[in-house]
Coordinates of C-alpha atoms in Angstrom, one line a residue:
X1 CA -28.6 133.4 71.2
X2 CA -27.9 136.7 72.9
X3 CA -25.8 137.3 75.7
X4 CA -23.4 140.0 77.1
X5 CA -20.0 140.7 75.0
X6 CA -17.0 142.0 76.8
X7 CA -15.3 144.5 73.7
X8 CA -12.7 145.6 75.8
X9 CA -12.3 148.4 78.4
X10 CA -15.2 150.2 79.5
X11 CA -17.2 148.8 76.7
X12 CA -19.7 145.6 76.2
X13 CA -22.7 145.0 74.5
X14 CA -25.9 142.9 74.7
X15 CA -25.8 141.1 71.4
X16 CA -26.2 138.0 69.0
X17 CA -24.0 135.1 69.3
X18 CA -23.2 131.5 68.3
X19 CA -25.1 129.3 70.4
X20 CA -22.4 127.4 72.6
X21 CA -22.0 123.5 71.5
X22 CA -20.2 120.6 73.4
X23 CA -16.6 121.2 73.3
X24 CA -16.1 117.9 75.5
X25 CA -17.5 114.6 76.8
X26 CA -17.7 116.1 80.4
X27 CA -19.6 119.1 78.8
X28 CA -23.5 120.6 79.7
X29 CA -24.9 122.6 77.9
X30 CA -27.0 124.8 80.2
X31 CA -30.5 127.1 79.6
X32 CA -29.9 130.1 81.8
X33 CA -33.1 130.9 84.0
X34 CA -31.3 133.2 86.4
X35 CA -28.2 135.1 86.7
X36 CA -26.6 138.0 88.1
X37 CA -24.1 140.2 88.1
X38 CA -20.4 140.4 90.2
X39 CA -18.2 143.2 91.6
X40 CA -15.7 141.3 89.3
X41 CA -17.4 141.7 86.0
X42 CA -17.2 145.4 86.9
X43 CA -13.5 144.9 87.8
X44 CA -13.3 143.1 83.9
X45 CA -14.9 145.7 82.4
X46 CA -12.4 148.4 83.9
X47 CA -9.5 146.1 82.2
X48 CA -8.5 145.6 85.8
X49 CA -8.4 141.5 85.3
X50 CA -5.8 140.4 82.8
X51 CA -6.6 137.5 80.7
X52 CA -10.2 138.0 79.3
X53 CA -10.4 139.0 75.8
X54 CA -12.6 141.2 73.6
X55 CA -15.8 139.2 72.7
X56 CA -16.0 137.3 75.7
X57 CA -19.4 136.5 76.9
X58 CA -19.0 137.7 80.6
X59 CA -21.1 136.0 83.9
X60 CA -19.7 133.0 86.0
X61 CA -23.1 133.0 88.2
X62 CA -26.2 130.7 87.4
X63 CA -29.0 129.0 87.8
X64 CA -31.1 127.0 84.6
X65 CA -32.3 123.9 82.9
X66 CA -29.8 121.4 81.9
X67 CA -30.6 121.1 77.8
X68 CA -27.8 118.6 76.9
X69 CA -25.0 116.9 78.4
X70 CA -21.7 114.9 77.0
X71 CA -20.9 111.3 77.2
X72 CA -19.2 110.9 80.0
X73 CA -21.9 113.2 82.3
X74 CA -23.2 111.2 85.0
X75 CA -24.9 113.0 87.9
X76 CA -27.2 115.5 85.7
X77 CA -29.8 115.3 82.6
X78 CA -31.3 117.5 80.6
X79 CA -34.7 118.7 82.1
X80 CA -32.7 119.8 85.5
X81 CA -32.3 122.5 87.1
X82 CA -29.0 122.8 88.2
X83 CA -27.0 125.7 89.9
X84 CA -23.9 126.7 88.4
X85 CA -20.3 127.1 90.4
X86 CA -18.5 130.0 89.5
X87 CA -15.3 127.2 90.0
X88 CA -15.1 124.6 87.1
X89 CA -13.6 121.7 88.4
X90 CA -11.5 118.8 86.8
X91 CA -11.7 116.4 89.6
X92 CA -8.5 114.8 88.8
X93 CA -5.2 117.1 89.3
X94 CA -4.0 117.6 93.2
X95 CA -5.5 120.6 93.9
X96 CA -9.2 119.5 92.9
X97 CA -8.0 116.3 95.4
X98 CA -7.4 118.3 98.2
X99 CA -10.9 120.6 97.4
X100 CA -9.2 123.3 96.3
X101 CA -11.3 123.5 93.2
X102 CA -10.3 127.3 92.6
X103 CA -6.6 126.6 92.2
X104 CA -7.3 123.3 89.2
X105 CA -4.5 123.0 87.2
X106 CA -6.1 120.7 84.3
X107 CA -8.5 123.4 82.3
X108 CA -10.9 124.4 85.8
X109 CA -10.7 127.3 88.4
X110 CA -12.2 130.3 87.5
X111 CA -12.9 130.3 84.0
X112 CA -16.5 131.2 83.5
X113 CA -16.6 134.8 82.1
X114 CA -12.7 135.0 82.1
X115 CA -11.2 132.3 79.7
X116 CA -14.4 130.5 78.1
X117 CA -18.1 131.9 77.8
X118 CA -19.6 132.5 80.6
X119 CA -23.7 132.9 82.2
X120 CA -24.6 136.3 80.9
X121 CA -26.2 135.0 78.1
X122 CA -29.5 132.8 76.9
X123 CA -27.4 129.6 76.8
X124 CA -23.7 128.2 78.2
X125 CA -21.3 125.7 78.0
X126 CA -20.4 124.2 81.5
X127 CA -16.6 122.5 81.8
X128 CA -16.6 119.5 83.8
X129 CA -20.5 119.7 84.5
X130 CA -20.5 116.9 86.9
X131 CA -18.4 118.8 89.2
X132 CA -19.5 122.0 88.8
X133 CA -23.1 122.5 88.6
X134 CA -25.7 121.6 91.6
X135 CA -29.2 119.5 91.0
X136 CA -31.5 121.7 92.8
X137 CA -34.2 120.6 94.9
X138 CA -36.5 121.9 97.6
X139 CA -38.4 124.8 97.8
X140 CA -35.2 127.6 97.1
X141 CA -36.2 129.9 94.1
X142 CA -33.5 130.8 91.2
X143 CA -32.6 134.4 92.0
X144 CA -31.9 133.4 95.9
X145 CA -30.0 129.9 95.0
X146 CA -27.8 132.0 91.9
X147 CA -26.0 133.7 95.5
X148 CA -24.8 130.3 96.0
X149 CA -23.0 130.5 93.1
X150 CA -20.1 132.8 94.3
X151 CA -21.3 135.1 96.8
X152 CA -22.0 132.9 99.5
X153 CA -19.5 130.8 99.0
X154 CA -16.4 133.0 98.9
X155 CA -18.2 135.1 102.2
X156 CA -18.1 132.0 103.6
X157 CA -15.2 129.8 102.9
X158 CA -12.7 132.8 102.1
X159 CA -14.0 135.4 104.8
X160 CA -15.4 133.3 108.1
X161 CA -13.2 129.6 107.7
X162 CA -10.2 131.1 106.8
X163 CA -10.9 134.0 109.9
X164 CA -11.3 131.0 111.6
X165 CA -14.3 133.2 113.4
X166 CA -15.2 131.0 117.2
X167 CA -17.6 131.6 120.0
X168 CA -17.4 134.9 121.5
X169 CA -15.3 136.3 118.6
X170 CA -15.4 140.0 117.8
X171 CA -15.7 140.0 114.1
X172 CA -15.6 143.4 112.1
X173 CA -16.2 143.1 108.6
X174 CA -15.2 146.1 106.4
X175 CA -17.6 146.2 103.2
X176 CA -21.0 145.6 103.2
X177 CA -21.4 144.8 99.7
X178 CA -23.1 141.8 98.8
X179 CA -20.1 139.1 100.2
X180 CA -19.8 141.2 103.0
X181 CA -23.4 140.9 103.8
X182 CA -23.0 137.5 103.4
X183 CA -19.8 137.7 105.3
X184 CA -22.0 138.4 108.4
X185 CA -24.7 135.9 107.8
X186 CA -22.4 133.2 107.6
X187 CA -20.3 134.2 111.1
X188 CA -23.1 133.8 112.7
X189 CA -22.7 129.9 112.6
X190 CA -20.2 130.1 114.8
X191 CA -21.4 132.0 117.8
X192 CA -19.4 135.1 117.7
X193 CA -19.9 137.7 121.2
X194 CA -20.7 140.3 118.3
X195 CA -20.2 141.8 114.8
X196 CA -19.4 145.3 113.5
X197 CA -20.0 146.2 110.0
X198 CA -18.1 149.2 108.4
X199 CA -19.5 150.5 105.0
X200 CA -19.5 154.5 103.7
X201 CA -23.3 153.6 102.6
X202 CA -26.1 154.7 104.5
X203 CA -28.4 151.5 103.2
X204 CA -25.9 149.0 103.4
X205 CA -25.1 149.7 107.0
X206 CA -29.3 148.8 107.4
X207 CA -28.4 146.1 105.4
X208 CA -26.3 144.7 107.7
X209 CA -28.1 145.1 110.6
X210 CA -31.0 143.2 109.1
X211 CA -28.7 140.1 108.4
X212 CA -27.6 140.4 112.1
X213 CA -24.6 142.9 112.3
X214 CA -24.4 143.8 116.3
X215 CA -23.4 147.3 115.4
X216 CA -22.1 149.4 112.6
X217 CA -19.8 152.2 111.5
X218 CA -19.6 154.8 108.7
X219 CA -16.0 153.7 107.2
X220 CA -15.5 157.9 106.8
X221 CA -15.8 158.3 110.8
X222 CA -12.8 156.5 112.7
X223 CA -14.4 153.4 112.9
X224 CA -11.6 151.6 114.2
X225 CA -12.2 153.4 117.5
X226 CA -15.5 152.1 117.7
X227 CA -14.0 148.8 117.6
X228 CA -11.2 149.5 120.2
X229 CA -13.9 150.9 122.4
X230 CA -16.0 147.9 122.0
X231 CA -13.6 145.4 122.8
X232 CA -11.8 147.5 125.6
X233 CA -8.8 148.9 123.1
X234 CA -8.2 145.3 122.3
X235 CA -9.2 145.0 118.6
X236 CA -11.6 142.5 116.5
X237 CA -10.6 138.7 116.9
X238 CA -11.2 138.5 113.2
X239 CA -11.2 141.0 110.2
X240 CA -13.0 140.5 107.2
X241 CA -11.9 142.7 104.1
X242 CA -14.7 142.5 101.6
X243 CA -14.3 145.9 99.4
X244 CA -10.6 145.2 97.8
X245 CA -9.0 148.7 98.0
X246 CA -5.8 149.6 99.5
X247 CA -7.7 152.1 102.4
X248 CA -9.9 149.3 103.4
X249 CA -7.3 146.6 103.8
X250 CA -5.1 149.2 105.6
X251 CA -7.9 149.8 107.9
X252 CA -8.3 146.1 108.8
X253 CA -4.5 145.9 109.7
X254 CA -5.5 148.7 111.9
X255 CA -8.5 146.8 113.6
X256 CA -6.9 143.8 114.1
X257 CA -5.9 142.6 118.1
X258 CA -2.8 140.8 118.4
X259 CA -3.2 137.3 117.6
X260 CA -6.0 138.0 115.5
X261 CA -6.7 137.1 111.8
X262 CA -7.3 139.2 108.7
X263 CA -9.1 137.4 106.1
X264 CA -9.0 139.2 102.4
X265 CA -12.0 138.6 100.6
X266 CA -12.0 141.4 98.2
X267 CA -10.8 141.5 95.0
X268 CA -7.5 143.9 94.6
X269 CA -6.6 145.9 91.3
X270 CA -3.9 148.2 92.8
X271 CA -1.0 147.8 95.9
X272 CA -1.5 148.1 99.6
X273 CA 0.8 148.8 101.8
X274 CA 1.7 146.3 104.1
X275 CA 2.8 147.7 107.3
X276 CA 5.2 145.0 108.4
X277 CA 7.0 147.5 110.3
X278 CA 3.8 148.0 112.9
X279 CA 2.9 144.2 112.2
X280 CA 5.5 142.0 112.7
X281 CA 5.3 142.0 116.3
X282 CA 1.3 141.4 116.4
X283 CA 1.6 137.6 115.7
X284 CA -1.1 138.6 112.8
X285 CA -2.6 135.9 110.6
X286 CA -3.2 137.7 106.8
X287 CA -5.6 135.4 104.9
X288 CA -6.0 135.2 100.5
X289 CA -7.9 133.4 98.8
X290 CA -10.2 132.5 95.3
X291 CA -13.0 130.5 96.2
X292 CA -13.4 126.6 96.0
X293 CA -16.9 126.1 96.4
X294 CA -16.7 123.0 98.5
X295 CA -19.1 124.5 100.9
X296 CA -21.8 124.9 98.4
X297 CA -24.2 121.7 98.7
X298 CA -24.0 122.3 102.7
X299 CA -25.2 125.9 101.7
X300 CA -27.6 124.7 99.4
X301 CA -29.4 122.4 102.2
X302 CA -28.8 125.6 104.6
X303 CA -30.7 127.5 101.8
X304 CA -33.8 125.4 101.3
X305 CA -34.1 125.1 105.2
X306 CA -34.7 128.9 105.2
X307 CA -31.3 129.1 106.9
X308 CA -29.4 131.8 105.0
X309 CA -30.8 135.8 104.0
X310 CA -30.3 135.6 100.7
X311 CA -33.8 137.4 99.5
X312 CA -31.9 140.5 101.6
X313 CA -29.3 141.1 99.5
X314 CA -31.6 140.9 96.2
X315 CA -32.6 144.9 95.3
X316 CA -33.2 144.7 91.7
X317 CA -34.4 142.0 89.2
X318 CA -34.1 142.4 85.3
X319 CA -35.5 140.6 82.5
X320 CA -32.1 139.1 80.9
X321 CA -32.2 141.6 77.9
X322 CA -32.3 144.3 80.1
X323 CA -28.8 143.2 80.9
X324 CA -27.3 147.0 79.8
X325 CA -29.1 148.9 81.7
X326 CA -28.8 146.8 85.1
X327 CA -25.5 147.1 84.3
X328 CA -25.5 150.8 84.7
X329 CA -27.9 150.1 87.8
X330 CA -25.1 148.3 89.8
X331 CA -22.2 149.8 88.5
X332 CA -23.9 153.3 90.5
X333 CA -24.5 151.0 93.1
X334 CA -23.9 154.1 95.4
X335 CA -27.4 156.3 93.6
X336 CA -29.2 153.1 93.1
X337 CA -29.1 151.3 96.5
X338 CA -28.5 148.3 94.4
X339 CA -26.9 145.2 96.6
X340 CA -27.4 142.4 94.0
X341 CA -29.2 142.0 91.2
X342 CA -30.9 139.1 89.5
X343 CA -31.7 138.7 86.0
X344 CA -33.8 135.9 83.9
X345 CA -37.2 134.5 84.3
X346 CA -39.5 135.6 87.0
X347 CA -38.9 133.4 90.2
X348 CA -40.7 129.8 90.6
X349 CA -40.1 127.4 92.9
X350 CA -37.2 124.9 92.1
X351 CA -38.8 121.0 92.3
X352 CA -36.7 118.1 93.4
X353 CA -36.2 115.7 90.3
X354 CA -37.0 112.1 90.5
X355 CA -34.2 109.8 91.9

C-alpha cells in the first residue's frame, strides 16, 4: 500500500509500504476512505514531538471500511464503516476506568501516527478496535464525521468542559484554527451571554462568525481591550487557548476575570511564561489536557442530527495520493485559506448496518 512516511525533520514522503497485518486479537485492520490532516502532524514533522521515529506512517484521523478484525473483536465486522479515535483505548488499566482514554497506561493513548502506523495511508492497523473506532450510521458523510476523530473532541472536552463554559458566560477563544472553530460551536451548548474569537486571519475571523462567534478581534490589535470593554473591564468568564504559542497563552492570562478559567487546548513546543506574580491573587483556574474521546458517540448523534458545522471548517479535499501537495496546502495555511482538509474517496452517505 501507500501511505505517508515521516523520514525525520522537515522531511516525509508519499510512498510504498507493507500492508499493516494483525498484531493482536483485539486488532482491525481498517480501509481508509477519508482522512485528514492535524496541526500536530505539522508539529511532528518540525521534530517538535519527541517519540516518533523515521519511517513512521503519520495520521491519527479516520474514517473507512472495517476489512478484518482479531479474535477477540466484538462490536465491529468487516464491511463497516467505522470512525477512527485518535485515542486507542485498552479498556482495562485505571485511567481507561475513569474515561480518561488519553492517559492509558496498557499500550493505548495517543499512538496513532506517533508510536505505531497511523491513517495517512491506503490501509491501518487499529489497537484495541472495539474501543477505539465508531460504527457509523445515519446520514453523516466521511469527510464531516473524520472531525470527530480529534478536532471536535478535544474543542469540546479539553476547551468548553474543562472551561466549564455556563449560561451567560463570556467566552473568548484565542485561535480560530480548526479546534477553535470547533471551540465555538461546541460553547454554544451551554448558553453563553456571548463569544469573542481572536485570530491574526482575516478568513478565519469570518469563520467564526459563521459557526456563531458574537464578535471578533484581530489578535495584532489589543484584543484584550475589546474584551474588557465588552464585559465592563471585567474579563472573559472562560478562555480558550487553541493556537499553542507562548504569546497566545500569555494573552489569555491577560483576558481572564478573576475567578475565571483558562482552558489550554493547543499544543505547546516551546515555554510560556507563567505570570504567577500578577496571577496568584486572581483565584485563576489554568486547564491541560490530551483528549479522551469519551464525548464522541454523543457527538456523533449531534452530527447526524445536523447539530454541529463541521462542513464549515472543511476548505480543501484531496484525493489520498495527493497527500504531498495538501500537505504544502495546509502547512501555508495563512496563503491558502485552508481550515481543514480531507483527503480519500469523494463523499457518500454513511448507511447504518444491520443490527
Amino acid at each position: 500500500m501507500k501511505a505517508l512516511v515521516f523520514h525525520g525533520p522537515e522531511r516525509s514522503s508519499w510512498q510504498e509500504v507493507p500492508d499493516p497485518e494483525l498484531e493482536a486479537a483485539t486488532d482491525a485492520i481498517v480501509r481508509i476512505d477519508t482522512t485528514t490532516i492535524c496541526g500536530t502532524d505539522l508539529h511532528i514533522l518540525r521534530g517538535e514531538v519527541p517519540g516518533v521515529d523515521p519511517g513512521r506512517v503519520l495520521g491519527h484521523e479516520g474514517v473507512g471500511e472495517v476489512v478484518e478484525t482479531g479474535a477477540d473483536v466484538r462490536g465491529i465486522r468487516p464491511g463497516d464503516r467505522v470512525l477512527i479515535s485518535c485515542i486507542s483505548a485498552c479498556g482495562h488499566c485505571r485511567f481507561c476506568r475513569e474515561r480518561g482514554y488519553g492517559q492509558c497506561r496498557d499500550g493505548g493513548g495517543w499512538i496513532l501516527g506517533r508510536t505505531v502506523d497511523g491513517t495517512q495511508a491506503e490501509y491501518v492497523r487499529v489497537p484495541f478496535a472495539d474501543l477505539s473506532t465508531h460504527p457509523l450510521t445515519g446520514s453523516a458523510e466521511g469527510h464531516d464525521a473524520v472531525l470527530l476523530a480529534d478536532v471536535f473532541p478535544t474543542a469540546y472536552e479539553v476547551g468548553v468542559l474543562n472551561g466549564r463554559v455556563g449560561p451567560g458566560d463570556t467566552v473568548a477563544v484565542v485561535g480560530a484554527g480548526p479546534v477553535g472553530l470547533a471551540s465555538i460551536a461546541t460553547a454554544q451548548f451551554f448558553s453563553p451571554g456571548r463569544i469573542i474569537a481572536v485570530d491574526p486571519d482575516t478568513a478565519r475571523l469570518d469563520a467564526a462568525k459563521r459557526v456563531g462567534a458574537d464578535a471578533v478581534a484581530d489578535s495584532a490589535e489589543d484584543p484584550e481591550r475589546l474584551v474588557d470593554d465588552l464585559t465592563e473591564g471585567l474579563g472573559a468568564d472562560v478562555v480558550i487557548e487553541a493556537v499553542g504559542s507562548p504569546r497566545s497563552f500569555e494573552t489569555c492570562t491577560r483576558m481572564v476575570r478573576p475567578g475565571g478559567r483558562i482552558a489550554n487546548v493547543g499544543v505547546h513546543a516551546r515555554p510560556a511564561t507563567l505570570h504567577l506574580e500578577e496571577l496568584w491573587i486572581k483565584n485563576v483556574t489554568i486547564t491541560t489536557g490530551l483528549v479522551d474521546t469519551y464525548s464522541t458517540p454523543i457527538l456523533l448523534s449531534l452530527l447526524c442530527a445536523g447539530r454541529l458545522p463541521t462542513s464549515t471548517l472543511i476548505t480543501h479535499l484531496f484525493e489520498l495520493d495527493q497527500m504531498e501537495e495538501a500537505y504544502d496546502v495546509f502547512a501555508h495555511a495563512a496563503e491558502t485559506g485552508a481550515i481543514k482538509i480531507a483527503l480519500g474517496e469523494a463523499a457518500r452517505p454513511l448507511v447504518a448496518r444491520d443490527t
